[in-house]
Short mmCIF file of N, CA, C and O in Angstrom, two decimals:
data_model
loop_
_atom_site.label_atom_id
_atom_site.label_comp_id
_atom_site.label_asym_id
_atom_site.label_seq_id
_atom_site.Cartn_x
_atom_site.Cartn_y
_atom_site.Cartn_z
N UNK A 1 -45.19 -24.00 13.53
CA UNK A 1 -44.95 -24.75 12.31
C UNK A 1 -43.57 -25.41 12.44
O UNK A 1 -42.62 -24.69 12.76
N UNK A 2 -43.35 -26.95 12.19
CA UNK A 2 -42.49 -27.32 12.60
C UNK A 2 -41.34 -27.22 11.48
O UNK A 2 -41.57 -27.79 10.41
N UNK A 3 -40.16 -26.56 11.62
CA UNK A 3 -39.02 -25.77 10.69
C UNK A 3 -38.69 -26.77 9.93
O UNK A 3 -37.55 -26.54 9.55
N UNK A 4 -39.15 -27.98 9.39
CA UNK A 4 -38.79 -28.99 8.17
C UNK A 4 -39.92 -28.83 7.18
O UNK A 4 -39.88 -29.05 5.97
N UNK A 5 -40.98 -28.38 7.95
CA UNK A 5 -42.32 -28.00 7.19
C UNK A 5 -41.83 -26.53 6.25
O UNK A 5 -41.97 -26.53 5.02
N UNK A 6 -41.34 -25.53 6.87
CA UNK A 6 -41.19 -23.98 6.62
C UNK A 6 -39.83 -24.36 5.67
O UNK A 6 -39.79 -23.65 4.67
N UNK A 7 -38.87 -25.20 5.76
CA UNK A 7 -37.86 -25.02 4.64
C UNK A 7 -38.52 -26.21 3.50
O UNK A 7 -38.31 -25.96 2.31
N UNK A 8 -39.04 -27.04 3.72
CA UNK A 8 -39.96 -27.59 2.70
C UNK A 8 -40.62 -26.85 1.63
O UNK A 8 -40.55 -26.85 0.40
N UNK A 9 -41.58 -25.98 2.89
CA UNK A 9 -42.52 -24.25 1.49
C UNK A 9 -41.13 -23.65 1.05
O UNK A 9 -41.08 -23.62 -0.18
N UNK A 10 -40.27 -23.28 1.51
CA UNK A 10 -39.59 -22.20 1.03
C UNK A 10 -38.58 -23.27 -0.21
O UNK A 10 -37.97 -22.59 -1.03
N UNK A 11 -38.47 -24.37 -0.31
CA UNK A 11 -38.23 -24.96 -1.39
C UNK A 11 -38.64 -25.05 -2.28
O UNK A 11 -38.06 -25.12 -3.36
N UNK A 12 -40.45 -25.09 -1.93
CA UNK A 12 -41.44 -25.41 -2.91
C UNK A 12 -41.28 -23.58 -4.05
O UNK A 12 -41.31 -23.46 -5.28
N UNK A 13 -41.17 -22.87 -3.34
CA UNK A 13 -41.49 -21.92 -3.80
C UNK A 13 -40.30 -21.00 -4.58
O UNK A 13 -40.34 -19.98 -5.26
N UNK A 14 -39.20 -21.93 -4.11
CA UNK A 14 -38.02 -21.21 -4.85
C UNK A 14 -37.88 -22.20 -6.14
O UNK A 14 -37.08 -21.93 -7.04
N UNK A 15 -38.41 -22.94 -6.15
CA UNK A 15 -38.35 -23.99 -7.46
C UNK A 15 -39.62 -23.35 -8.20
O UNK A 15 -39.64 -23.61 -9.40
N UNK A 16 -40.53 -22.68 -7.79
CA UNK A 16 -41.43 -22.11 -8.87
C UNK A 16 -41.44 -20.08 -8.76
O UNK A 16 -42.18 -19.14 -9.02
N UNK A 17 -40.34 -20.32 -8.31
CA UNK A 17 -39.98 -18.57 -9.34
C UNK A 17 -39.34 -18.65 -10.86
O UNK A 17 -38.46 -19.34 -11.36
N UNK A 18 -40.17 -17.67 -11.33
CA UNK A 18 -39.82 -17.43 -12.54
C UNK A 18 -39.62 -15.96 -13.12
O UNK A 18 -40.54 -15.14 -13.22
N UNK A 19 -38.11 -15.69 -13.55
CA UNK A 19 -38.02 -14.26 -13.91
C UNK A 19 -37.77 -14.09 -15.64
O UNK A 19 -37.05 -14.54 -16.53
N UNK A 20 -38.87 -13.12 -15.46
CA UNK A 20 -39.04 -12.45 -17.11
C UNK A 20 -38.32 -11.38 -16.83
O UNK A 20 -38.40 -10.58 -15.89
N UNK A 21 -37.30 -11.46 -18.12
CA UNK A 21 -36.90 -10.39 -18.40
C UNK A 21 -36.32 -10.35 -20.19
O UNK A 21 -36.38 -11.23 -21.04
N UNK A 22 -35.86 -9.19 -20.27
CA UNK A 22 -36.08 -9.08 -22.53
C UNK A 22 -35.11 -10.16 -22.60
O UNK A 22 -34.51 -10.72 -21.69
N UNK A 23 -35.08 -10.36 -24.06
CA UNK A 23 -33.94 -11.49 -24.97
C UNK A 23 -32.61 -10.66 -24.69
O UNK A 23 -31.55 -11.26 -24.52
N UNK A 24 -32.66 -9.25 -24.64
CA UNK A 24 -31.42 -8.39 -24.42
C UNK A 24 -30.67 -8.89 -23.27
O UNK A 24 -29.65 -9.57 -23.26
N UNK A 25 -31.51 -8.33 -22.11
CA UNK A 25 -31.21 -9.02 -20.67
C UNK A 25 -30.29 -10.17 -20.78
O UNK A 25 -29.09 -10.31 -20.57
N UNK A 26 -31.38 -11.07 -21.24
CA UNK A 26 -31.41 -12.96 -21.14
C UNK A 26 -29.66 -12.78 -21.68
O UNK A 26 -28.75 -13.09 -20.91
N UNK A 27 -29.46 -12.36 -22.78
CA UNK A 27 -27.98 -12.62 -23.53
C UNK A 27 -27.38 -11.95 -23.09
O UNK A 27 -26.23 -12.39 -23.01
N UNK A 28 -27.52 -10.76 -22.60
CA UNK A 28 -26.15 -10.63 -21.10
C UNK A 28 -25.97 -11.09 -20.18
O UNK A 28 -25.00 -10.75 -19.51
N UNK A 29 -26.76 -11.99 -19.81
CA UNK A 29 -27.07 -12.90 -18.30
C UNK A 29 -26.32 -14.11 -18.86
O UNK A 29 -25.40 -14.56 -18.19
N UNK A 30 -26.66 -14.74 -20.15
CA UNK A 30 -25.47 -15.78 -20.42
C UNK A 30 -24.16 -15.42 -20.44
O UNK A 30 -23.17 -15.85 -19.86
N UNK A 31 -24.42 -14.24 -21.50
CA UNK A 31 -22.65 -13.67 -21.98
C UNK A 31 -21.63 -13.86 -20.43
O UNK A 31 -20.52 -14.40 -20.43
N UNK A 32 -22.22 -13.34 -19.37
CA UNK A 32 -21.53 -12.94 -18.19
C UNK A 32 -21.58 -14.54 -17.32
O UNK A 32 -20.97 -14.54 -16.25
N UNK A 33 -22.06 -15.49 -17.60
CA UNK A 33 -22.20 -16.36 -17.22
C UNK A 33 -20.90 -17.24 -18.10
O UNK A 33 -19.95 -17.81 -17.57
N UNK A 34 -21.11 -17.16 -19.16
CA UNK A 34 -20.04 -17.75 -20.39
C UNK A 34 -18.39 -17.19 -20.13
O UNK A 34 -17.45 -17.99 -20.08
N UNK A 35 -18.22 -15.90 -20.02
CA UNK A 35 -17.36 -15.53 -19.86
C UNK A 35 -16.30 -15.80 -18.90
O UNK A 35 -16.89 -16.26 -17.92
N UNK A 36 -14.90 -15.77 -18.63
CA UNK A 36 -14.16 -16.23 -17.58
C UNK A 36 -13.90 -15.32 -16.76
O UNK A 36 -13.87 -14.17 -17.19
N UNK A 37 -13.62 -15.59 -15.28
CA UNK A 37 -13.52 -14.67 -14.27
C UNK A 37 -12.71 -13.97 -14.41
O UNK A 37 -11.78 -14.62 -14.90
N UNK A 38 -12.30 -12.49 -14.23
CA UNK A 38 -11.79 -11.60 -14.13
C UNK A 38 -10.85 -11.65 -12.60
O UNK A 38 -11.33 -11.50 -11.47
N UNK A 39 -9.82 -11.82 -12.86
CA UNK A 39 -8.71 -11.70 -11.67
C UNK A 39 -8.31 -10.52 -10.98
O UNK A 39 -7.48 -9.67 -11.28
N UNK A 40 -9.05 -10.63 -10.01
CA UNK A 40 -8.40 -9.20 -8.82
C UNK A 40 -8.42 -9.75 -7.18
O UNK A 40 -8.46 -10.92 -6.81
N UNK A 41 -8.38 -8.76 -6.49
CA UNK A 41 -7.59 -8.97 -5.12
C UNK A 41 -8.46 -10.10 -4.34
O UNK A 41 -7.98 -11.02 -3.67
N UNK A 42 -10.07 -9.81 -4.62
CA UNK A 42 -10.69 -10.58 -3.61
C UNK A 42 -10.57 -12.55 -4.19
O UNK A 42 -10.46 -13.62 -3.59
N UNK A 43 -10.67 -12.17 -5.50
CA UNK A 43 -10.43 -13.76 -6.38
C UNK A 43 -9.33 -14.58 -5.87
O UNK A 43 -9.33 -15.71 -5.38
N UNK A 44 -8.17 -13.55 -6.16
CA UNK A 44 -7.03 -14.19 -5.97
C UNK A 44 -7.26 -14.57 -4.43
O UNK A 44 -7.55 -15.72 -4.10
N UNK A 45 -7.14 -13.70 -3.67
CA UNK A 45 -7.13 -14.46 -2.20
C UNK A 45 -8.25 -15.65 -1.97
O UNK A 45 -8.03 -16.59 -1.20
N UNK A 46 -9.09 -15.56 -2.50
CA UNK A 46 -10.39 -16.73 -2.05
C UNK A 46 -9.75 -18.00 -3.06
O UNK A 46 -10.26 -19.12 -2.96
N UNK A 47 -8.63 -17.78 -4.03
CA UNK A 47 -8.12 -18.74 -4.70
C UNK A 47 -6.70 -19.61 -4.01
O UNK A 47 -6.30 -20.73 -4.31
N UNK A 48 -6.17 -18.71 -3.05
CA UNK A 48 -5.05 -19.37 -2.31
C UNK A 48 -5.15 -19.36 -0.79
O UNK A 48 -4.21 -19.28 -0.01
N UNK A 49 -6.57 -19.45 -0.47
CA UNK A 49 -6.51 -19.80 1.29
C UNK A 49 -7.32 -21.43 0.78
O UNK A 49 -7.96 -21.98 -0.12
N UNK A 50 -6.63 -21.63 2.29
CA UNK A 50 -6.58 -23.04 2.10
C UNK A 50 -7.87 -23.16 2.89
O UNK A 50 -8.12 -22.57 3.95
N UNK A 51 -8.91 -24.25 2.04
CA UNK A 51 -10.19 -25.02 3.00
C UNK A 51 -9.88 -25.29 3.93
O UNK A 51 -8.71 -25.66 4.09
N UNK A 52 -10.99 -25.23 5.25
CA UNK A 52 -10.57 -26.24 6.62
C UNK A 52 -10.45 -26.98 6.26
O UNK A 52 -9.32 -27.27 6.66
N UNK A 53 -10.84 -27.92 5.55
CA UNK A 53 -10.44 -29.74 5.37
C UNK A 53 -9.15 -29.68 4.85
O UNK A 53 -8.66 -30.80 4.97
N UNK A 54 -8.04 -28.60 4.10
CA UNK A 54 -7.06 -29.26 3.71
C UNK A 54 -6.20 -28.33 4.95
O UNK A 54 -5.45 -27.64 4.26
N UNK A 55 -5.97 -28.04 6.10
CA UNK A 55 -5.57 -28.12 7.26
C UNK A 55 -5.30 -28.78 8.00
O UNK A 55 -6.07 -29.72 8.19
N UNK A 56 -4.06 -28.71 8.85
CA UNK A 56 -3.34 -29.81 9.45
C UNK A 56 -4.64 -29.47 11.00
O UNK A 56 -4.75 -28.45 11.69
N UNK A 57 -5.60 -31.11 11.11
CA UNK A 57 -5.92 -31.18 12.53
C UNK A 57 -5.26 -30.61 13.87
O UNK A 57 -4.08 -30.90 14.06
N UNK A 58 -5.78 -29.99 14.61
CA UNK A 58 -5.18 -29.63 15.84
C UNK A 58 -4.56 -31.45 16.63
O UNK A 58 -4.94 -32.62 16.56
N UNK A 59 -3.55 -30.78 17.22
CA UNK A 59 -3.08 -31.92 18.08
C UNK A 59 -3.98 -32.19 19.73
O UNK A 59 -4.11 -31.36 20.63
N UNK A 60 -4.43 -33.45 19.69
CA UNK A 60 -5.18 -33.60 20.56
C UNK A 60 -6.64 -34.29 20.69
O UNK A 60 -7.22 -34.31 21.77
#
């Protein structure tokens, strides 16, 4: 199966999952979605390393 075909299905099929779960659930799944991130060690560091793109190119 040629692998543009196989990530094609696996597109098709992640666009038609659907999860049930209670109104309880559902409004903690926003609440925690709504809410602002909580600051600790791994945040902060993934907040002050710098992207490859904003890196000085190697010389050469």
């Amino acid at each position: 199966m040629p692998s543009s075909l196989r990530n094609n299905s696996a597109e098709v099929l992640l666009e038609r999952t659907i999860f049930t779960v209670s109104p309880e659930i559902y409004a903690e799944y926003l609440a925690r979605l709504d809410a602002p991130a909580q600051p600790n060690d791994r945040l902060k560091r993934t907040m002050s390393t710098n992207a490859p793109w904003d890196e000085p190119a190697p010389p050469g």
